Amino acid sequence: MVREKIRVSTRTLQWKCVESRTDSKCLYYGRFILSPLMKGQADTIGIAMRRALLGEIERTCITRAKSEKISHEYSTIVGIQESVHEILMNLKEIVLKSNLYGTCEASICVRGPKCVTAQDIILPPYIEIVDNTQHIASLTEPIDLRIGLQLERNRGYRIKGANNFQDGSYPIDALFMPVRNVNHSIHSYGNENETQEILFLEIWTNGSLTPKEALYEASRNLIDLFIPFLHAEEENLHLENNQHKVSLPLFTFYNRLTELKKKKIELKYLFIDQLEFPPRIYNYLKKSNIHTLLDLLNNSQEDLIKIEYFRIEDIKQILDILEKHFRVIDLQINKR
């Protein structure tokens, strides 16, 4: 556990982590302060941040399970101690960590007798399990257990529907909320003429990210929600009138692309997940169906600027990251 003494500055608005601890693999705690604030501001920020932390952060969950041995959700399987319903509830509790966008597949293939845990789930390389010891089922006889799993990244909470059963697979209630709980409190100080406030934020997460990471992501998502209100009409008009005056290099890289193809670099297998884009740029590219380096390079600067809420600064940052990535590829090729 880490603790720091609270020192309030009356000059500039500052935030600080004053306590941080790990209670278990699936429970992290962090306590933060923001100060100095004018009267009423702490409550405004605290309420907004609590809602953003609980509802605007994405997480990857197991959302569906399929097995030939399952006749219906409330059945039992000979040689397995738990009922099918209990197994589905255990799968619901598995905590995953990833930057997955959309859905992907995973599986469980084991033979008993055996205690099946999260460690037995066969996952894509870009997904990891926070706690491998999480229990799934107990096989008491030498039988095979094969379960196909569907993984999805989303936000909020989704309850399985009555008509959501398909192809012999069973939906699982999905809790896409990595933040388990948030508390905010306010400390006021000063005199009758001038009152200032300190906002205290307490955050508990499930281990798929730290409270500090959750605070950063919630803040970023909250800011993104307000971007359209920031002089949207004036900004769009300014971009339309000055788009031809922007002094940026063309976002084509056709010469470099040709070189890489000659060197048998499979650009369609280089995903933008590997390029270390900031989360904001990464999310907007994914929403525009740009998944690989080839998809990205097939778009011009003019194509990208048409993406909703995309800025000139975003394109500059993409250019810098691509140049850096190409240099790494060149070094790898030269070493062969």
Coordinates of C-alpha atoms in Angstrom, one line a residue:
M1 CA 0.0 0.0 0.0
V2 CA 1.2 3.5 -0.9
R3 CA 0.2 6.6 1.0
E4 CA 1.2 10.2 0.6
K5 CA 0.4 13.3 2.7
I6 CA -2.1 15.6 1.2
R7 CA -0.8 19.1 0.4
V8 CA -3.3 21.5 -1.0
S9 CA -2.1 24.1 -3.5
T10 CA -4.0 27.4 -3.7
R11 CA -2.3 28.4 -6.9
T12 CA -3.1 25.8 -9.6
L13 CA -5.6 23.0 -10.0
Q14 CA -3.8 19.7 -9.3
W15 CA -4.7 16.0 -8.9
K16 CA -2.7 13.4 -7.0
C17 CA -3.0 9.7 -6.1
V18 CA -2.8 9.6 -2.3
E19 CA -3.4 5.9 -1.8
S20 CA -2.9 2.8 -3.9
R21 CA -3.2 -0.9 -3.1
T22 CA -3.8 -4.3 -4.5
D23 CA -6.3 -6.3 -2.4
S24 CA -6.3 -9.3 -4.8
K25 CA -5.7 -10.1 -8.4
C26 CA -9.2 -9.0 -9.2
L27 CA -9.5 -6.1 -6.8
Y28 CA -7.4 -2.9 -7.1
Y29 CA -8.0 0.3 -5.0
G30 CA -7.0 3.9 -5.6
R31 CA -7.8 7.2 -3.8
F32 CA -7.3 10.5 -5.6
I33 CA -7.7 14.2 -4.9
L34 CA -8.4 17.2 -7.1
S35 CA -7.9 20.7 -5.6
P36 CA -8.4 23.6 -5.2
L37 CA -11.9 23.9 -6.5
M38 CA -14.5 26.7 -6.1
K39 CA -17.6 26.0 -4.1
G40 CA -19.9 23.6 -6.0
Q41 CA -17.3 22.4 -8.6
A42 CA -16.3 19.3 -6.6
D43 CA -19.8 18.0 -6.7
T44 CA -20.2 18.7 -10.4
I45 CA -16.9 16.9 -11.3
G46 CA -17.5 14.1 -8.8
I47 CA -20.9 13.1 -10.1
A48 CA -19.8 13.3 -13.8
M49 CA -16.6 11.2 -13.1
R50 CA -18.6 8.6 -11.2
R51 CA -21.0 8.1 -14.1
A52 CA -18.1 8.0 -16.6
L53 CA -16.1 5.5 -14.5
L54 CA -19.0 3.2 -14.1
G55 CA -20.6 3.5 -17.6
E56 CA -18.1 4.8 -20.2
I57 CA -15.2 2.4 -19.9
E58 CA -15.0 -0.7 -22.1
R59 CA -14.1 -4.2 -21.0
T60 CA -13.8 -7.7 -22.7
C61 CA -16.2 -10.4 -21.5
I62 CA -17.2 -13.9 -22.4
T63 CA -20.7 -13.4 -23.9
R64 CA -21.6 -16.9 -25.3
A65 CA -20.8 -20.6 -24.7
K66 CA -21.5 -23.6 -27.0
S67 CA -21.1 -27.3 -26.4
E68 CA -22.6 -30.4 -28.0
K69 CA -23.2 -31.9 -24.5
I70 CA -25.4 -29.1 -23.4
S71 CA -29.1 -29.9 -24.0
H72 CA -30.4 -26.8 -22.2
E73 CA -29.1 -24.2 -19.7
Y74 CA -30.5 -25.9 -16.6
S75 CA -29.3 -29.5 -17.4
T76 CA -26.6 -31.5 -15.8
I77 CA -23.7 -33.5 -17.5
V78 CA -22.7 -36.9 -16.2
G79 CA -19.2 -36.6 -14.8
I80 CA -19.3 -32.9 -14.0
Q81 CA -20.0 -31.7 -10.5
E82 CA -21.6 -28.4 -11.5
S83 CA -24.8 -27.8 -13.5
V84 CA -24.6 -26.1 -16.9
H85 CA -26.1 -23.0 -15.3
E86 CA -23.3 -22.9 -12.6
I87 CA -20.6 -23.3 -15.3
L88 CA -22.1 -20.4 -17.3
M89 CA -22.1 -18.3 -14.1
N90 CA -18.5 -19.2 -13.5
L91 CA -17.5 -18.1 -17.1
K92 CA -19.3 -14.8 -16.4
E93 CA -16.9 -14.1 -13.6
I94 CA -13.7 -14.6 -15.7
V95 CA -11.8 -11.3 -15.8
L96 CA -10.0 -10.6 -19.1
K97 CA -7.6 -7.9 -20.2
S98 CA -7.3 -6.9 -23.8
N99 CA -7.6 -4.2 -26.5
L100 CA -10.0 -6.3 -28.5
Y101 CA -12.4 -4.5 -30.8
G102 CA -15.6 -6.3 -31.7
T103 CA -15.8 -10.1 -31.1
C104 CA -13.4 -13.1 -31.3
E105 CA -13.4 -16.8 -30.4
A106 CA -11.9 -18.9 -27.6
S107 CA -12.3 -22.4 -26.4
I108 CA -11.9 -25.0 -23.6
C109 CA -10.7 -28.5 -24.4
V110 CA -9.9 -30.7 -21.4
R111 CA -10.2 -34.3 -20.2
G112 CA -11.1 -35.3 -16.7
P113 CA -10.8 -36.0 -13.9
K114 CA -9.7 -32.4 -13.5
C115 CA -10.5 -29.1 -11.9
V116 CA -11.1 -26.8 -14.8
T117 CA -9.9 -23.2 -14.2
A118 CA -9.5 -20.0 -16.3
Q119 CA -6.0 -21.3 -17.2
D120 CA -7.6 -23.9 -19.4
I121 CA -9.2 -21.3 -21.7
I122 CA -7.4 -21.2 -25.1
L123 CA -7.2 -17.5 -26.0
P124 CA -5.9 -15.4 -28.9
P125 CA -2.4 -14.0 -28.1
Y126 CA -3.7 -10.4 -27.6
I127 CA -6.0 -11.4 -24.7
E128 CA -4.9 -12.4 -21.2
I129 CA -6.6 -13.6 -18.1
V130 CA -6.2 -11.6 -14.9
D131 CA -6.6 -14.5 -12.5
N132 CA -5.8 -18.0 -13.9
T133 CA -7.1 -19.7 -10.8
Q134 CA -10.8 -18.7 -11.3
H135 CA -12.9 -21.8 -11.1
I136 CA -15.0 -23.1 -14.0
A137 CA -16.0 -26.7 -13.4
S138 CA -14.9 -30.0 -11.7
L139 CA -14.7 -33.1 -13.8
T140 CA -15.1 -36.1 -11.6
E141 CA -14.8 -38.8 -14.4
P142 CA -12.5 -39.4 -17.5
I143 CA -14.7 -37.4 -19.9
D144 CA -13.9 -34.8 -22.5
L145 CA -15.2 -31.2 -22.0
R146 CA -15.2 -29.0 -25.1
I147 CA -16.8 -25.6 -24.9
G148 CA -16.6 -22.9 -27.6
L149 CA -16.6 -19.3 -26.3
Q150 CA -17.4 -16.0 -27.8
L151 CA -15.6 -12.9 -26.5
E152 CA -16.7 -9.3 -26.9
R153 CA -15.6 -5.9 -25.9
N154 CA -18.3 -3.4 -25.0
R155 CA -19.5 -1.1 -22.2
G156 CA -22.2 -1.2 -19.6
Y157 CA -24.3 -4.3 -18.7
R158 CA -26.1 -6.6 -21.0
I159 CA -28.7 -9.1 -19.8
K160 CA -29.2 -12.2 -22.0
G161 CA -32.6 -12.1 -23.9
A162 CA -35.1 -14.9 -24.0
N163 CA -34.7 -15.1 -27.7
N164 CA -31.0 -14.9 -27.8
F165 CA -30.3 -18.7 -28.0
Q166 CA -29.0 -19.7 -31.4
D167 CA -27.1 -22.7 -33.0
G168 CA -27.1 -24.6 -29.7
S169 CA -25.1 -21.8 -28.0
Y170 CA -26.1 -20.0 -24.8
P171 CA -25.7 -16.3 -24.0
I172 CA -24.1 -15.2 -20.8
D173 CA -24.9 -12.0 -18.9
A174 CA -22.1 -9.6 -19.7
L175 CA -20.8 -7.1 -17.2
F176 CA -18.7 -4.8 -19.4
M177 CA -17.7 -2.7 -16.4
P178 CA -14.1 -2.9 -15.1
V179 CA -14.8 -0.4 -12.4
R180 CA -16.5 -2.2 -9.5
N181 CA -17.3 0.9 -7.4
V182 CA -16.7 4.6 -7.1
N183 CA -17.1 6.9 -4.2
H184 CA -16.6 10.7 -4.1
S185 CA -16.5 13.0 -1.1
I186 CA -15.8 16.7 -0.6
H187 CA -13.8 18.6 2.0
S188 CA -14.4 22.3 2.3
Y189 CA -11.9 24.8 3.8
G190 CA -11.5 28.6 4.0
N191 CA -13.5 31.3 5.5
E192 CA -17.0 32.9 5.0
N193 CA -15.6 35.2 2.2
E194 CA -13.8 32.5 0.2
T195 CA -14.6 28.8 0.4
Q196 CA -12.6 26.2 -1.5
E197 CA -13.1 22.5 -1.9
I198 CA -11.1 19.3 -2.3
L199 CA -12.6 16.4 -4.3
F200 CA -11.7 12.9 -3.1
L201 CA -12.3 10.0 -5.5
E202 CA -12.2 6.4 -4.4
I203 CA -12.0 3.8 -7.2
W204 CA -12.2 0.0 -7.1
T205 CA -11.4 -2.0 -10.3
N206 CA -11.5 -5.7 -11.2
G207 CA -7.8 -6.0 -12.0
S208 CA -8.1 -5.6 -15.8
L209 CA -6.8 -2.1 -15.3
T210 CA -5.6 0.0 -12.4
P211 CA -7.7 2.8 -10.8
K212 CA -5.3 5.4 -12.3
E213 CA -5.8 3.9 -15.8
A214 CA -9.6 3.9 -15.2
L215 CA -9.5 7.5 -14.2
Y216 CA -7.5 8.5 -17.3
E217 CA -9.8 6.5 -19.7
A218 CA -13.0 7.8 -18.1
S219 CA -11.7 11.4 -18.2
R220 CA -10.8 11.0 -21.9
N221 CA -14.1 9.5 -22.8
L222 CA -16.0 12.2 -20.9
I223 CA -14.0 14.9 -22.8
D224 CA -14.8 13.2 -26.1
L225 CA -18.5 13.4 -25.4
F226 CA -18.3 17.2 -25.1
I227 CA -16.1 17.8 -28.2
P228 CA -19.2 18.4 -30.5
F229 CA -20.2 21.3 -28.4
L230 CA -16.9 23.1 -28.7
H231 CA -17.6 25.5 -31.5
A232 CA -18.5 22.7 -33.9
E233 CA -20.0 24.9 -36.7
E234 CA -17.1 27.3 -36.6
E235 CA -14.5 24.6 -36.6
N236 CA -16.1 22.7 -39.5
L237 CA -16.4 25.9 -41.5
H238 CA -12.7 26.7 -40.7
L239 CA -11.6 23.3 -41.9
E240 CA -13.6 23.5 -45.1
N241 CA -12.2 26.9 -46.0
N242 CA -8.6 26.1 -45.1
Q243 CA -8.4 22.4 -46.0
H244 CA -6.4 23.1 -49.2
K245 CA -4.0 25.3 -47.2
V246 CA -3.0 22.6 -44.7
S247 CA 0.8 22.1 -45.1
L248 CA 0.9 18.4 -44.3
P249 CA 2.7 15.7 -46.4
L250 CA 0.3 13.5 -48.4
F251 CA -0.7 10.5 -46.4
T252 CA 0.0 7.9 -49.1
F253 CA 3.4 6.4 -48.5
Y254 CA 3.0 4.7 -51.9
N255 CA 6.8 4.5 -52.5
R256 CA 7.4 2.9 -49.2
L257 CA 4.4 0.7 -49.5
T258 CA 5.8 -0.6 -52.8
E259 CA 9.2 -1.3 -51.3
L260 CA 7.7 -3.3 -48.4
K261 CA 5.6 -5.3 -50.8
K262 CA 8.7 -6.2 -52.8
K263 CA 10.3 -7.3 -49.6
K264 CA 7.3 -9.6 -48.9
I265 CA 6.0 -7.7 -46.0
E266 CA 2.4 -8.8 -45.5
L267 CA 0.8 -5.5 -44.6
K268 CA -2.7 -7.0 -44.3
Y269 CA -1.3 -9.0 -41.3
L270 CA 0.0 -6.0 -39.6
F271 CA -2.8 -4.8 -37.4
I272 CA -3.1 -1.2 -36.1
D273 CA -3.2 -2.7 -32.6
Q274 CA 0.6 -3.1 -33.1
L275 CA 1.2 0.6 -33.9
E276 CA 0.7 2.0 -30.4
F277 CA -1.8 4.6 -31.4
P278 CA -3.4 6.7 -28.6
P279 CA -6.8 5.1 -27.6
R280 CA -8.7 8.1 -29.1
I281 CA -7.2 7.6 -32.6
Y282 CA -7.3 3.8 -32.3
N283 CA -11.0 3.8 -31.5
Y284 CA -11.9 6.2 -34.4
L285 CA -9.9 4.2 -36.9
K286 CA -11.6 1.0 -35.8
K287 CA -15.1 2.6 -36.1
S288 CA -14.1 3.5 -39.7
N289 CA -13.3 -0.2 -40.5
I290 CA -9.6 0.5 -40.6
H291 CA -8.1 -2.6 -39.0
T292 CA -4.7 -3.3 -40.7
L293 CA -1.7 -1.2 -41.9
L294 CA -2.9 -1.9 -45.4
D295 CA -6.3 -0.4 -44.7
L296 CA -4.6 2.6 -43.2
L297 CA -2.2 3.2 -46.1
N298 CA -5.0 2.9 -48.6
N299 CA -6.6 6.0 -47.2
S300 CA -5.4 9.5 -48.1
Q301 CA -5.2 12.5 -45.8
E302 CA -8.4 13.7 -47.3
D303 CA -10.1 10.4 -46.4
L304 CA -9.0 10.5 -42.8
I305 CA -10.0 14.2 -42.2
K306 CA -13.6 13.2 -43.1
I307 CA -13.8 10.8 -40.1
E308 CA -16.1 12.4 -37.5
Y309 CA -14.2 14.3 -34.8
F310 CA -10.8 13.6 -36.5
R311 CA -8.4 16.6 -36.2
I312 CA -5.4 17.8 -38.1
E313 CA -3.3 17.0 -35.0
D314 CA -4.5 13.4 -35.2
I315 CA -3.2 13.0 -38.7
K316 CA 0.2 14.5 -37.8
Q317 CA 0.4 12.0 -34.9
I318 CA -0.4 9.1 -37.3
L319 CA 2.3 10.2 -39.7
D320 CA 4.9 10.3 -36.9
I321 CA 3.9 6.9 -35.6
L322 CA 4.0 5.4 -39.1
E323 CA 7.4 6.8 -39.9
K324 CA 8.7 5.3 -36.6
H325 CA 7.1 2.0 -37.4
F326 CA 8.6 1.9 -40.9
R327 CA 12.0 2.5 -39.5
V328 CA 11.6 -0.5 -37.2
I329 CA 10.5 -2.6 -40.2
D330 CA 13.5 -1.5 -42.2
L331 CA 15.9 -2.4 -39.4
Q332 CA 14.3 -5.8 -39.1
I333 CA 14.7 -6.4 -42.8
N334 CA 18.3 -5.3 -42.9
K335 CA 19.2 -7.8 -40.1
R336 CA 17.9 -10.7 -42.2

